[in-house]
Every structure is written in structure tokens, then in C-alpha cells.
PDB file of C-alpha atoms in Angstrom:
ATOM      1  CA  MET A 738       0.000   0.000   0.000  1.00 91.00           C
ATOM      2  CA  SER A 739       1.142   3.543  -0.824  1.00 94.00           C
ATOM      3  CA  THR A 740       0.034   6.828   0.692  1.00 96.00           C
ATOM      4  CA  ALA A 741       0.030  10.230  -0.983  1.00 96.00           C
ATOM      5  CA  LYS A 742      -1.064  13.739  -0.179  1.00 97.00           C
ATOM      6  CA  VAL A 743      -1.777  14.185  -3.887  1.00 98.00           C
ATOM      7  CA  LEU A 744      -2.585  11.379  -6.307  1.00 98.00           C
ATOM      8  CA  VAL A 745      -2.533  12.402  -9.967  1.00 98.00           C
ATOM      9  CA  ILE A 746      -4.415  10.012 -12.227  1.00 98.00           C
ATOM     10  CA  GLY A 747      -3.323  10.517 -15.830  1.00 96.00           C
ATOM     11  CA  SER A 748      -0.331  12.119 -17.467  1.00 93.00           C
ATOM     12  CA  GLY A 749      -0.026  14.399 -20.489  1.00 92.00           C
ATOM     13  CA  PRO A 750       0.392  18.180 -20.117  1.00 96.00           C
ATOM     14  CA  ALA A 751      -2.224  18.392 -17.347  1.00 97.00           C
ATOM     15  CA  GLY A 752      -0.992  15.491 -15.220  1.00 97.00           C
ATOM     16  CA  TYR A 753       2.701  16.249 -15.498  1.00 97.00           C
ATOM     17  CA  THR A 754       2.192  19.969 -14.839  1.00 98.00           C
ATOM     18  CA  ALA A 755       0.081  19.129 -11.799  1.00 98.00           C
ATOM     19  CA  GLY A 756       2.992  16.954 -10.685  1.00 98.00           C
ATOM     20  CA  ILE A 757       5.468  19.793 -11.188  1.00 98.00           C
ATOM     21  CA  TYR A 758       3.441  22.253  -9.125  1.00 98.00           C
ATOM     22  CA  ALA A 759       2.533  19.745  -6.407  1.00 98.00           C
ATOM     23  CA  GLY A 760       6.147  18.613  -6.230  1.00 98.00           C
ATOM     24  CA  ARG A 761       7.452  22.152  -5.823  1.00 97.00           C
ATOM     25  CA  ALA A 762       4.963  22.590  -2.969  1.00 97.00           C
ATOM     26  CA  ASN A 763       6.599  19.599  -1.222  1.00 97.00           C
ATOM     27  CA  LEU A 764       3.460  17.493  -1.611  1.00 97.00           C
ATOM     28  CA  ALA A 765       5.377  14.482  -3.025  1.00 97.00           C
ATOM     29  CA  PRO A 766       2.679  13.601  -5.581  1.00 98.00           C
ATOM     30  CA  ILE A 767       2.284  10.158  -7.113  1.00 98.00           C
ATOM     31  CA  ILE A 768       1.455  10.270 -10.828  1.00 98.00           C
ATOM     32  CA  TYR A 769      -0.162   7.310 -12.545  1.00 97.00           C
ATOM     33  CA  GLU A 770       0.562   7.697 -16.262  1.00 95.00           C
ATOM     34  CA  GLY A 771      -2.238   5.417 -17.436  1.00 89.00           C
ATOM     35  CA  ASN A 772      -2.491   3.303 -20.561  1.00 82.00           C
ATOM     36  CA  GLN A 773      -0.841   5.971 -22.709  1.00 80.00           C
ATOM     37  CA  PRO A 774       2.043   7.596 -20.811  1.00 82.00           C
ATOM     38  CA  GLY A 775       2.302  11.195 -21.933  1.00 80.00           C
ATOM     39  CA  GLY A 776      -1.223  11.245 -23.336  1.00 80.00           C
ATOM     40  CA  GLN A 777      -2.373  11.896 -26.892  1.00 76.00           C
ATOM     41  CA  LEU A 778       0.476  14.292 -27.639  1.00 76.00           C
ATOM     42  CA  THR A 779       2.880  11.370 -27.811  1.00 75.00           C
ATOM     43  CA  GLN A 780       1.180  10.515 -31.114  1.00 66.00           C
ATOM     44  CA  THR A 781       1.891  13.984 -32.525  1.00 67.00           C
ATOM     45  CA  THR A 782       5.086  14.163 -34.545  1.00 66.00           C
ATOM     46  CA  GLU A 783       5.606  17.921 -34.237  1.00 79.00           C
ATOM     47  CA  ILE A 784       4.142  20.525 -31.856  1.00 85.00           C
ATOM     48  CA  GLU A 785       4.583  24.100 -33.030  1.00 84.00           C
ATOM     49  CA  ASN A 786       2.037  26.026 -30.946  1.00 86.00           C
ATOM     50  CA  PHE A 787       3.318  25.384 -27.402  1.00 91.00           C
ATOM     51  CA  PRO A 788       5.150  28.451 -26.022  1.00 93.00           C
ATOM     52  CA  GLY A 789       8.875  28.092 -25.498  1.00 93.00           C
ATOM     53  CA  TYR A 790       9.598  25.937 -28.550  1.00 92.00           C
ATOM     54  CA  PRO A 791      10.260  28.378 -31.411  1.00 93.00           C
ATOM     55  CA  GLU A 792      11.454  25.587 -33.693  1.00 91.00           C
ATOM     56  CA  GLY A 793       8.751  23.167 -32.621  1.00 90.00           C
ATOM     57  CA  VAL A 794       9.159  19.959 -30.623  1.00 92.00           C
ATOM     58  CA  GLY A 795       8.167  16.340 -30.982  1.00 88.00           C
ATOM     59  CA  GLY A 796       5.230  15.245 -28.863  1.00 87.00           C
ATOM     60  CA  MET A 797       7.155  12.383 -27.282  1.00 89.00           C
ATOM     61  CA  GLU A 798      10.119  14.645 -26.546  1.00 93.00           C
ATOM     62  CA  MET A 799       8.009  17.334 -24.880  1.00 93.00           C
ATOM     63  CA  MET A 800       6.167  14.835 -22.695  1.00 94.00           C
ATOM     64  CA  ASP A 801       9.479  13.265 -21.690  1.00 95.00           C
ATOM     65  CA  GLN A 802      10.757  16.686 -20.638  1.00 96.00           C
ATOM     66  CA  LEU A 803       7.618  17.390 -18.594  1.00 96.00           C
ATOM     67  CA  ARG A 804       7.889  13.988 -16.909  1.00 97.00           C
ATOM     68  CA  LYS A 805      11.535  14.585 -15.972  1.00 97.00           C
ATOM     69  CA  GLN A 806      10.665  18.035 -14.642  1.00 97.00           C
ATOM     70  CA  ALA A 807       7.946  16.564 -12.410  1.00 97.00           C
ATOM     71  CA  GLU A 808      10.374  13.916 -11.151  1.00 98.00           C
ATOM     72  CA  ARG A 809      12.994  16.579 -10.470  1.00 97.00           C
ATOM     73  CA  PHE A 810      10.626  18.181  -7.967  1.00 97.00           C
ATOM     74  CA  GLY A 811       9.835  14.962  -6.154  1.00 97.00           C
ATOM     75  CA  ALA A 812       6.937  13.447  -8.081  1.00 97.00           C
ATOM     76  CA  GLU A 813       6.871   9.665  -8.238  1.00 98.00           C
ATOM     77  CA  VAL A 814       5.818   8.632 -11.734  1.00 97.00           C
ATOM     78  CA  ARG A 815       4.354   5.174 -12.163  1.00 97.00           C
ATOM     79  CA  PRO A 816       3.811   3.658 -15.636  1.00 95.00           C
ATOM     80  CA  ARG A 817       0.628   1.993 -14.454  1.00 94.00           C
ATOM     81  CA  ASN A 818      -3.111   2.464 -14.609  1.00 95.00           C
ATOM     82  CA  ILE A 819      -5.659   3.115 -11.871  1.00 96.00           C
ATOM     83  CA  GLU A 820      -8.376   0.497 -12.265  1.00 96.00           C
ATOM     84  CA  SER A 821     -10.825   1.805  -9.650  1.00 96.00           C
ATOM     85  CA  ILE A 822     -11.160   4.387  -6.905  1.00 97.00           C
ATOM     86  CA  ASP A 823     -13.490   4.926  -3.960  1.00 97.00           C
ATOM     87  CA  LEU A 824     -14.431   8.603  -3.654  1.00 98.00           C
ATOM     88  CA  SER A 825     -17.124   8.070  -1.022  1.00 97.00           C
ATOM     89  CA  LYS A 826     -14.872   9.190   1.857  1.00 96.00           C
ATOM     90  CA  ARG A 827     -11.480  10.714   2.559  1.00 96.00           C
ATOM     91  CA  PRO A 828      -8.782   9.576   2.401  1.00 97.00           C
ATOM     92  CA  PHE A 829      -9.596   8.145  -0.989  1.00 98.00           C
ATOM     93  CA  VAL A 830      -8.535   4.609  -1.864  1.00 98.00           C
ATOM     94  CA  ALA A 831      -7.479   3.692  -5.411  1.00 98.00           C
ATOM     95  CA  ILE A 832      -6.419   0.308  -6.763  1.00 97.00           C
ATOM     96  CA  ASP A 833      -3.971   0.049  -9.642  1.00 96.00           C
ATOM     97  CA  ASP A 834      -3.546  -2.634 -12.291  1.00 95.00           C
ATOM     98  CA  HIS A 835      -0.922  -4.379 -10.123  1.00 95.00           C
ATOM     99  CA  GLY A 836      -3.478  -4.739  -7.332  1.00 95.00           C
ATOM    100  CA  GLU A 837      -1.719  -2.153  -5.148  1.00 96.00           C
ATOM    101  CA  GLU A 838      -3.758   0.221  -3.008  1.00 97.00           C
ATOM    102  CA  VAL A 839      -3.010   3.940  -2.996  1.00 97.00           C
ATOM    103  CA  VAL A 840      -4.492   5.981  -0.150  1.00 98.00           C
ATOM    104  CA  ALA A 841      -4.670   9.687  -1.039  1.00 98.00           C
ATOM    105  CA  ASN A 842      -5.727  12.867   0.753  1.00 98.00           C
ATOM    106  CA  THR A 843      -6.510  14.555  -2.556  1.00 98.00           C
ATOM    107  CA  VAL A 844      -6.909  13.369  -6.136  1.00 98.00           C
ATOM    108  CA  ILE A 845      -6.299  15.181  -9.426  1.00 98.00           C
ATOM    109  CA  ILE A 846      -7.944  13.491 -12.394  1.00 98.00           C
ATOM    110  CA  SER A 847      -6.242  14.227 -15.718  1.00 97.00           C
ATOM    111  CA  THR A 848      -7.175  11.173 -17.764  1.00 96.00           C
ATOM    112  CA  GLY A 849      -7.967  13.151 -20.912  1.00 94.00           C
ATOM    113  CA  ALA A 850     -10.459  12.438 -23.666  1.00 91.00           C
ATOM    114  CA  SER A 851     -10.018   9.976 -26.512  1.00 86.00           C
ATOM    115  CA  ALA A 852     -10.920  10.966 -30.044  1.00 84.00           C
ATOM    116  CA  LYS A 853     -13.634   8.912 -31.686  1.00 88.00           C
ATOM    117  CA  TYR A 854     -12.456   7.030 -34.758  1.00 90.00           C
ATOM    118  CA  LEU A 855     -14.303   5.423 -37.621  1.00 93.00           C
ATOM    119  CA  GLY A 856     -12.827   2.022 -36.903  1.00 92.00           C
ATOM    120  CA  ILE A 857     -10.988   1.456 -40.180  1.00 93.00           C
ATOM    121  CA  PRO A 858      -7.470  -0.054 -39.863  1.00 93.00           C
ATOM    122  CA  ASP A 859      -5.880   2.712 -41.930  1.00 95.00           C
ATOM    123  CA  GLU A 860      -6.598   5.247 -39.185  1.00 93.00           C
ATOM    124  CA  ILE A 861      -4.058   3.478 -37.009  1.00 90.00           C
ATOM    125  CA  LYS A 862      -1.651   2.810 -39.862  1.00 94.00           C
ATOM    126  CA  TYR A 863      -1.386   6.499 -40.757  1.00 95.00           C
ATOM    127  CA  GLN A 864      -1.742   7.981 -37.269  1.00 90.00           C
ATOM    128  CA  GLY A 865       0.590  10.955 -37.101  1.00 86.00           C
ATOM    129  CA  MET A 866       1.306  10.496 -40.816  1.00 94.00           C
ATOM    130  CA  GLY A 867      -1.742  12.279 -42.175  1.00 95.00           C
ATOM    131  CA  VAL A 868      -4.452  11.215 -39.718  1.00 95.00           C
ATOM    132  CA  SER A 869      -5.354  13.710 -36.998  1.00 92.00           C
ATOM    133  CA  ALA A 870      -8.171  14.425 -34.570  1.00 88.00           C
ATOM    134  CA  CYS A 871      -7.227  18.070 -34.005  1.00 88.00           C
ATOM    135  CA  ALA A 872      -7.267  20.672 -36.777  1.00 89.00           C
ATOM    136  CA  VAL A 873      -5.956  23.440 -34.525  1.00 84.00           C
ATOM    137  CA  CYS A 874      -3.027  21.221 -33.476  1.00 84.00           C
ATOM    138  CA  ASP A 875      -2.030  19.921 -36.899  1.00 90.00           C
ATOM    139  CA  GLY A 876      -3.723  22.055 -39.532  1.00 91.00           C
ATOM    140  CA  PHE A 877      -0.670  24.253 -40.055  1.00 92.00           C
ATOM    141  CA  PHE A 878       1.229  21.293 -41.528  1.00 93.00           C
ATOM    142  CA  TYR A 879      -1.318  21.083 -44.364  1.00 96.00           C
ATOM    143  CA  ARG A 880      -1.387  24.695 -45.474  1.00 95.00           C
ATOM    144  CA  LYS A 881      -2.049  25.047 -49.206  1.00 97.00           C
ATOM    145  CA  LYS A 882      -2.828  21.308 -49.418  1.00 98.00           C
ATOM    146  CA  ASP A 883      -6.041  19.291 -49.798  1.00 98.00           C
ATOM    147  CA  VAL A 884      -7.554  17.673 -46.719  1.00 98.00           C
ATOM    148  CA  ALA A 885     -10.722  15.901 -45.628  1.00 98.00           C
ATOM    149  CA  VAL A 886     -12.790  16.177 -42.457  1.00 97.00           C
ATOM    150  CA  VAL A 887     -15.194  13.416 -41.428  1.00 97.00           C
ATOM    151  CA  GLY A 888     -18.368  14.343 -39.554  1.00 96.00           C
ATOM    152  CA  GLY A 889     -21.550  16.330 -39.855  1.00 95.00           C
ATOM    153  CA  GLY A 890     -21.919  18.083 -36.494  1.00 91.00           C
ATOM    154  CA  ASP A 891     -20.628  21.351 -35.104  1.00 87.00           C
ATOM    155  CA  THR A 892     -17.207  19.853 -34.303  1.00 85.00           C
ATOM    156  CA  ALA A 893     -16.640  18.732 -37.890  1.00 93.00           C
ATOM    157  CA  CYS A 894     -17.865  22.053 -39.281  1.00 94.00           C
ATOM    158  CA  GLU A 895     -15.582  23.990 -36.947  1.00 89.00           C
ATOM    159  CA  GLU A 896     -12.636  21.822 -38.016  1.00 92.00           C
ATOM    160  CA  ALA A 897     -13.496  22.308 -41.700  1.00 96.00           C
ATOM    161  CA  LEU A 898     -13.853  26.076 -41.339  1.00 95.00           C
ATOM    162  CA  TYR A 899     -10.545  26.348 -39.495  1.00 93.00           C
ATOM    163  CA  LEU A 900      -8.773  24.261 -42.128  1.00 96.00           C
ATOM    164  CA  SER A 901     -10.364  26.237 -44.963  1.00 97.00           C
ATOM    165  CA  SER A 902      -8.315  29.273 -43.902  1.00 95.00           C
ATOM    166  CA  LEU A 903      -5.096  27.273 -44.298  1.00 96.00           C
ATOM    167  CA  CYS A 904      -5.701  24.658 -46.932  1.00 97.00           C
ATOM    168  CA  ASN A 905      -6.279  24.717 -50.656  1.00 97.00           C
ATOM    169  CA  LYS A 906      -9.389  22.550 -50.420  1.00 98.00           C
ATOM    170  CA  VAL A 907     -11.371  20.867 -47.672  1.00 98.00           C
ATOM    171  CA  TYR A 908     -13.678  17.895 -48.265  1.00 98.00           C
ATOM    172  CA  LEU A 909     -16.332  17.539 -45.573  1.00 98.00           C
ATOM    173  CA  ILE A 910     -17.407  13.897 -45.646  1.00 98.00           C
ATOM    174  CA  VAL A 911     -20.882  13.408 -44.168  1.00 97.00           C
ATOM    175  CA  ARG A 912     -22.582  10.022 -43.897  1.00 95.00           C
ATOM    176  CA  LYS A 913     -26.090  11.525 -43.787  1.00 95.00           C
ATOM    177  CA  PRO A 914     -27.801  13.581 -46.532  1.00 96.00           C
ATOM    178  CA  PHE A 915     -27.677  16.635 -44.266  1.00 95.00           C
ATOM    179  CA  LEU A 916     -25.504  18.373 -41.664  1.00 95.00           C
ATOM    180  CA  ARG A 917     -26.440  17.890 -38.009  1.00 91.00           C
ATOM    181  CA  ALA A 918     -24.638  21.118 -37.122  1.00 90.00           C
ATOM    182  CA  SER A 919     -26.351  24.272 -35.910  1.00 89.00           C
ATOM    183  CA  ASP A 920     -27.911  26.561 -38.492  1.00 93.00           C
ATOM    184  CA  VAL A 921     -25.165  29.167 -38.200  1.00 91.00           C
ATOM    185  CA  MET A 922     -22.460  26.552 -38.751  1.00 92.00           C
ATOM    186  CA  ARG A 923     -24.268  25.077 -41.758  1.00 95.00           C
ATOM    187  CA  LYS A 924     -24.466  28.526 -43.352  1.00 95.00           C
ATOM    188  CA  ARG A 925     -20.810  29.262 -42.729  1.00 95.00           C
ATOM    189  CA  VAL A 926     -19.747  25.997 -44.312  1.00 97.00           C
ATOM    190  CA  ALA A 927     -22.064  26.499 -47.273  1.00 95.00           C
ATOM    191  CA  ASN A 928     -20.654  29.991 -47.856  1.00 96.00           C
ATOM    192  CA  THR A 929     -17.008  28.899 -47.767  1.00 97.00           C
ATOM    193  CA  PRO A 930     -15.930  28.359 -51.370  1.00 97.00           C
ATOM    194  CA  ASN A 931     -13.075  25.920 -50.759  1.00 98.00           C
ATOM    195  CA  ILE A 932     -15.185  23.499 -48.681  1.00 98.00           C
ATOM    196  CA  GLU A 933     -16.865  20.734 -50.683  1.00 98.00           C
ATOM    197  CA  ILE A 934     -19.465  18.680 -48.830  1.00 97.00           C
ATOM    198  CA  LEU A 935     -19.752  15.027 -49.794  1.00 98.00           C
ATOM    199  CA  PHE A 936     -23.161  13.951 -48.486  1.00 97.00           C
ATOM    200  CA  GLU A 937     -24.189  10.305 -47.951  1.00 97.00           C
ATOM    201  CA  CYS A 938     -20.553   9.274 -48.078  1.00 98.00           C
ATOM    202  CA  ASN A 939     -18.381   7.001 -45.969  1.00 97.00           C
ATOM    203  CA  VAL A 940     -14.630   6.524 -45.986  1.00 97.00           C
ATOM    204  CA  THR A 941     -13.719   2.875 -46.458  1.00 97.00           C
ATOM    205  CA  GLY A 942      -9.945   3.272 -46.405  1.00 97.00           C
ATOM    206  CA  LEU A 943      -6.904   5.487 -46.849  1.00 98.00           C
ATOM    207  CA  PHE A 944      -3.951   5.007 -49.148  1.00 97.00           C
ATOM    208  CA  GLY A 945      -0.405   6.261 -49.602  1.00 97.00           C
ATOM    209  CA  ASP A 946       3.147   4.900 -49.549  1.00 95.00           C
ATOM    210  CA  GLU A 947       4.291   6.253 -46.180  1.00 93.00           C
ATOM    211  CA  VAL A 948       1.852   9.088 -45.533  1.00 96.00           C
ATOM    212  CA  VAL A 949      -1.772   9.696 -46.469  1.00 98.00           C
ATOM    213  CA  GLU A 950      -2.162  10.478 -50.157  1.00 98.00           C
ATOM    214  CA  GLY A 951      -5.863   9.818 -50.588  1.00 98.00           C
ATOM    215  CA  ALA A 952      -9.069   8.216 -49.346  1.00 98.00           C
ATOM    216  CA  HIS A 953     -11.408   5.564 -50.697  1.00 97.00           C
ATOM    217  CA  VAL A 954     -15.004   6.777 -50.481  1.00 97.00           C
ATOM    218  CA  VAL A 955     -18.368   5.161 -51.092  1.00 97.00           C
ATOM    219  CA  ARG A 956     -21.535   7.152 -51.734  1.00 97.00           C
ATOM    220  CA  ALA A 957     -25.035   5.791 -51.055  1.00 96.00           C
ATOM    221  CA  ALA A 958     -23.684   2.468 -49.802  1.00 95.00           C
ATOM    222  CA  GLY A 959     -26.140  -0.417 -50.007  1.00 94.00           C
ATOM    223  CA  THR A 960     -28.415   1.243 -52.555  1.00 95.00           C
ATOM    224  CA  ASP A 961     -28.778   0.866 -56.304  1.00 94.00           C
ATOM    225  CA  GLN A 962     -26.944   4.202 -56.593  1.00 94.00           C
ATOM    226  CA  GLU A 963     -23.846   2.999 -54.723  1.00 97.00           C
ATOM    227  CA  ASP A 964     -20.748   4.668 -56.102  1.00 97.00           C
ATOM    228  CA  HIS A 965     -17.089   4.124 -55.190  1.00 97.00           C
ATOM    229  CA  PHE A 966     -14.471   6.794 -55.849  1.00 97.00           C
ATOM    230  CA  ASP A 967     -11.165   8.144 -54.530  1.00 98.00           C
ATOM    231  CA  ILE A 968     -10.198  11.633 -53.452  1.00 98.00           C
ATOM    232  CA  LYS A 969      -6.640  12.939 -53.344  1.00 98.00           C
ATOM    233  CA  ILE A 970      -5.816  14.382 -49.922  1.00 98.00           C
ATOM    234  CA  ASP A 971      -2.762  14.976 -47.755  1.00 98.00           C
ATOM    235  CA  GLY A 972      -4.549  15.114 -44.411  1.00 97.00           C
ATOM    236  CA  PHE A 973      -7.477  13.218 -42.897  1.00 97.00           C
ATOM    237  CA  PHE A 974      -9.167  14.795 -39.874  1.00 96.00           C
ATOM    238  CA  LEU A 975     -11.657  13.141 -37.541  1.00 94.00           C
ATOM    239  CA  GLY A 976     -14.446  15.479 -36.469  1.00 92.00           C
ATOM    240  CA  ILE A 977     -16.827  13.044 -34.832  1.00 90.00           C
ATOM    241  CA  GLY A 978     -16.162  13.988 -31.214  1.00 85.00           C
ATOM    242  CA  HIS A 979     -14.300  12.735 -28.176  1.00 87.00           C
ATOM    243  CA  ASN A 980     -14.995  10.366 -25.294  1.00 90.00           C
ATOM    244  CA  PRO A 981     -13.825  11.635 -21.885  1.00 95.00           C
ATOM    245  CA  ASN A 982     -11.910   8.906 -20.040  1.00 94.00           C
ATOM    246  CA  THR A 983     -14.098   8.700 -16.942  1.00 95.00           C
ATOM    247  CA  ALA A 984     -15.394   5.106 -16.984  1.00 93.00           C
ATOM    248  CA  PHE A 985     -13.196   4.081 -14.027  1.00 95.00           C
ATOM    249  CA  LEU A 986     -15.026   6.621 -11.830  1.00 96.00           C
ATOM    250  CA  ASN A 987     -18.254   4.602 -11.988  1.00 94.00           C
ATOM    251  CA  GLY A 988     -20.469   7.677 -11.787  1.00 95.00           C
ATOM    252  CA  GLN A 989     -18.982   9.035  -8.552  1.00 97.00           C
ATOM    253  CA  LEU A 990     -18.505  12.555  -9.974  1.00 98.00           C
ATOM    254  CA  VAL A 991     -21.015  14.860 -11.615  1.00 98.00           C
ATOM    255  CA  LEU A 992     -20.498  14.943 -15.387  1.00 97.00           C
ATOM    256  CA  ASP A 993     -21.991  17.187 -18.054  1.00 96.00           C
ATOM    257  CA  ASP A 994     -24.280  15.877 -20.799  1.00 93.00           C
ATOM    258  CA  GLN A 995     -21.253  14.926 -22.920  1.00 90.00           C
ATOM    259  CA  GLY A 996     -19.584  12.983 -20.130  1.00 94.00           C
ATOM    260  CA  TYR A 997     -16.939  15.549 -19.168  1.00 96.00           C
ATOM    261  CA  ILE A 998     -16.237  16.170 -15.473  1.00 98.00           C
ATOM    262  CA  LYS A 999     -17.989  19.302 -14.264  1.00 98.00           C
ATOM    263  CA  VAL A1000     -15.885  21.737 -12.258  1.00 98.00           C
ATOM    264  CA  LYS A1001     -16.988  24.615 -10.076  1.00 97.00           C
ATOM    265  CA  GLY A1002     -16.627  28.065 -11.590  1.00 95.00           C
ATOM    266  CA  ASP A1003     -13.060  29.051 -12.401  1.00 95.00           C
ATOM    267  CA  THR A1004     -11.612  26.354 -10.145  1.00 98.00           C
ATOM    268  CA  THR A1005     -10.773  22.713 -10.820  1.00 98.00           C
ATOM    269  CA  GLU A1006     -12.964  21.521  -7.948  1.00 98.00           C
ATOM    270  CA  THR A1007     -15.341  18.682  -8.748  1.00 98.00           C
ATOM    271  CA  SER A1008     -18.540  17.575  -7.037  1.00 98.00           C
ATOM    272  CA  VAL A1009     -16.502  15.639  -4.435  1.00 98.00           C
ATOM    273  CA  GLU A1010     -14.512  17.622  -1.894  1.00 97.00           C
ATOM    274  CA  GLY A1011     -10.789  16.998  -2.324  1.00 98.00           C
ATOM    275  CA  VAL A1012     -11.089  15.765  -5.924  1.00 98.00           C
ATOM    276  CA  PHE A1013      -9.958  18.018  -8.764  1.00 98.00           C
ATOM    277  CA  ALA A1014     -10.052  17.673 -12.548  1.00 98.00           C
ATOM    278  CA  ALA A1015      -7.602  19.026 -15.115  1.00 98.00           C
ATOM    279  CA  GLY A1016      -7.070  18.836 -18.855  1.00 96.00           C
ATOM    280  CA  ASP A1017      -9.288  17.431 -21.566  1.00 94.00           C
ATOM    281  CA  VAL A1018     -11.291  15.233 -19.186  1.00 97.00           C
ATOM    282  CA  ALA A1019     -12.947  18.451 -17.976  1.00 97.00           C
ATOM    283  CA  ASP A1020     -12.626  20.509 -21.167  1.00 94.00           C
ATOM    284  CA  PRO A1021     -15.095  19.874 -24.007  1.00 89.00           C
ATOM    285  CA  ARG A1022     -14.232  23.176 -25.667  1.00 86.00           C
ATOM    286  CA  TYR A1023     -10.520  23.899 -26.111  1.00 87.00           C
ATOM    287  CA  ARG A1024      -8.656  20.569 -25.893  1.00 83.00           C
ATOM    288  CA  GLN A1025      -5.244  22.197 -26.324  1.00 89.00           C
ATOM    289  CA  ALA A1026      -1.973  21.245 -24.642  1.00 91.00           C
ATOM    290  CA  ILE A1027      -1.302  24.738 -23.308  1.00 94.00           C
ATOM    291  CA  VAL A1028      -4.799  24.940 -21.776  1.00 96.00           C
ATOM    292  CA  ALA A1029      -4.399  21.482 -20.247  1.00 96.00           C
ATOM    293  CA  ALA A1030      -1.042  22.431 -18.735  1.00 97.00           C
ATOM    294  CA  GLY A1031      -2.565  25.564 -17.231  1.00 97.00           C
ATOM    295  CA  SER A1032      -5.420  23.616 -15.701  1.00 98.00           C
ATOM    296  CA  GLY A1033      -2.927  21.114 -14.273  1.00 98.00           C
ATOM    297  CA  ALA A1034      -1.194  23.984 -12.473  1.00 98.00           C
ATOM    298  CA  LYS A1035      -4.572  25.222 -11.192  1.00 98.00           C
ATOM    299  CA  ALA A1036      -5.480  21.751  -9.930  1.00 98.00           C
ATOM    300  CA  ALA A1037      -2.240  21.441  -7.949  1.00 98.00           C
ATOM    301  CA  LEU A1038      -2.726  24.897  -6.452  1.00 98.00           C
ATOM    302  CA  ASP A1039      -6.333  24.037  -5.577  1.00 98.00           C
ATOM    303  CA  ALA A1040      -5.195  20.790  -3.945  1.00 98.00           C
ATOM    304  CA  GLU A1041      -2.509  22.608  -1.941  1.00 98.00           C
ATOM    305  CA  HIS A1042      -5.044  25.215  -0.786  1.00 98.00           C
ATOM    306  CA  PHE A1043      -7.483  22.465   0.184  1.00 98.00           C
ATOM    307  CA  LEU A1044      -4.870  20.619   2.240  1.00 97.00           C
ATOM    308  CA  THR A1045      -3.864  23.844   3.957  1.00 96.00           C
ATOM    309  CA  GLU A1046      -7.460  24.569   4.891  1.00 95.00           C
ATOM    310  CA  LYS A1047      -7.781  21.051   6.298  1.00 90.00           C
ATOM    311  CA  SER A1048      -4.503  21.529   8.218  1.00 89.00           C
ATOM    312  CA  GLU A1049      -3.001  18.516   6.469  1.00 84.00           C
ATOM    313  CA  LEU A1050       0.229  20.183   5.383  1.00 78.00           C
TER     314      LEU A1050
END
């Protein structure tokens, strides 16, 4: 059994930054990195929009630097996963995938949100080599090129509109004969000349030697008007939403209607006293590394303040 004043569940910019701040406050945090140490950014080949890296930095490299910085200030980083946690009373008791118990005075949840994928094998094959789930993160690499966005809701339309300001052409691939997006988003897409909407279409595969060079598309699948064709693209963006990684909580925290952890006002406080949330798991709007890192710092400061109020420091 381990004990911790601060248990950080999840890594990435939010978890590691929480570890840095908690470590510098002499709280000796324990960080559980989860199934994907470093989070989604480890799948990004180049990050150009994080302050302090004028020449850009690889996702794996940046996460490694954040991890080492957290360890420098006394954080214990464990490459394991928390399987379950009891938030019904303090101190909280978590059980990891080795069967070890961790008893914690406070908990910071930074487990992120996983992008929804179509389920075709090529999405994995070309991940980081043309396949992306974040236009703001990766769109710059496709300036003056042709790309495709999959989805018909507000998220997909926002991605397509953002990319339209950078790219030569944007295909918006929609499986239904209409857009589910709000009226204002539908109008914006319709009035953007370099966005072409492909209604009643599904992507069946991607192709390219080492990077994405095109997509196989089928229109009106299963009907007498079924039509197969290819489009030439350099980038393939998923715009079908994200799933917050909260299943292990078993409904112990209040979530919003999309499944993200709800926090109180401008803080990182959750519905359970002593439990804080940081990063994409509590952020359905921005989902950016710099925002996640900032919220990780806030969570550590909130945890420190909480422990001080409880006279546990």
C-alpha cells in the first residue's frame, strides 16, 4: 500500500504539470501515467504552438521533458493504470492494475479524452502520418494542401472552417444527406468556397506509400446508386467527437451531458470535496496542450489550498 497527499491520475500536459506544481509545494505527488504515458500528444510528430519551442518539438520529446521536470521536484511517476477508486470518503482509496492500493488525501484526475475514430485499420496505420483528430493542433502542416474532415456536427464544421483558412481545399465527408450542425455553422460551411461537402458518403480506407495520399469513399452504400471513388488528400481529420476517459469513476462525480467532469466556476474543484479535474477530461471546448497544462497547475494549487485549509500540510 502507498500513501500520498496528492494522487494524480493521468499524465499528459495536465498530469505532469500538476505533478510539477505539487512537487514544488513539497506534496510528493504520485502520478499514474495510465495506458498511454504522456497522453495523446505522444502521437503527434511535431508541436509548433506550445510556447517556449520556437522551432517546434516532438510530442514524445516534450512529454518526456515534462515527466523529468515533475520527477525533479519529487513526483513519483508510475507507468501503471488506476483500475478503480473509492471517492465516497477521505482519504480516498485507489487500486492500480498491479493490485496495489493507494491511499490519497486529494486526487487530481487528468485522464484526458479519446478521439472517436471510424474504426478502419488505416486510421491506425497512418496515425501521425496524415491522420489527426485536431485541426488546430495539426492544420498548419497542411497549409495550401487538400484535406478531408469526417463528420456532420458542429465539431466537424468547426474543423473544416478552421482548415479552410489554411488549406487549398477541404472535403467535408458526411454520412447523412444533411448536416447535423447548428444553423449558423451550416451557413458558414455552405458559404465557404473551398469546402466541398460530400453527403451520404463514408470513408472505407486510406492510401499512400508512407503518408496519407488519398481516401477511398463510397456514396449511397447499399443502394442501387452505390458509387465508389477516390479523393486525393494529404490530411485526414476526424471530427466526430471525443470520449472523456471517466469510466473508471463509476459515476462518482457529476459529469456534463457529454460525459466531461464538471468543475466549479473558475476552479478545478469537482462535485466531491478533495477531488480536482484538469485537462481534456474536464474541457469539451478547447482541448489544447497549453490549456491542459494551465489547468494542471490550477489543480495542484487548488489541492494545496485544500490541504492547507484542512490543516493537512
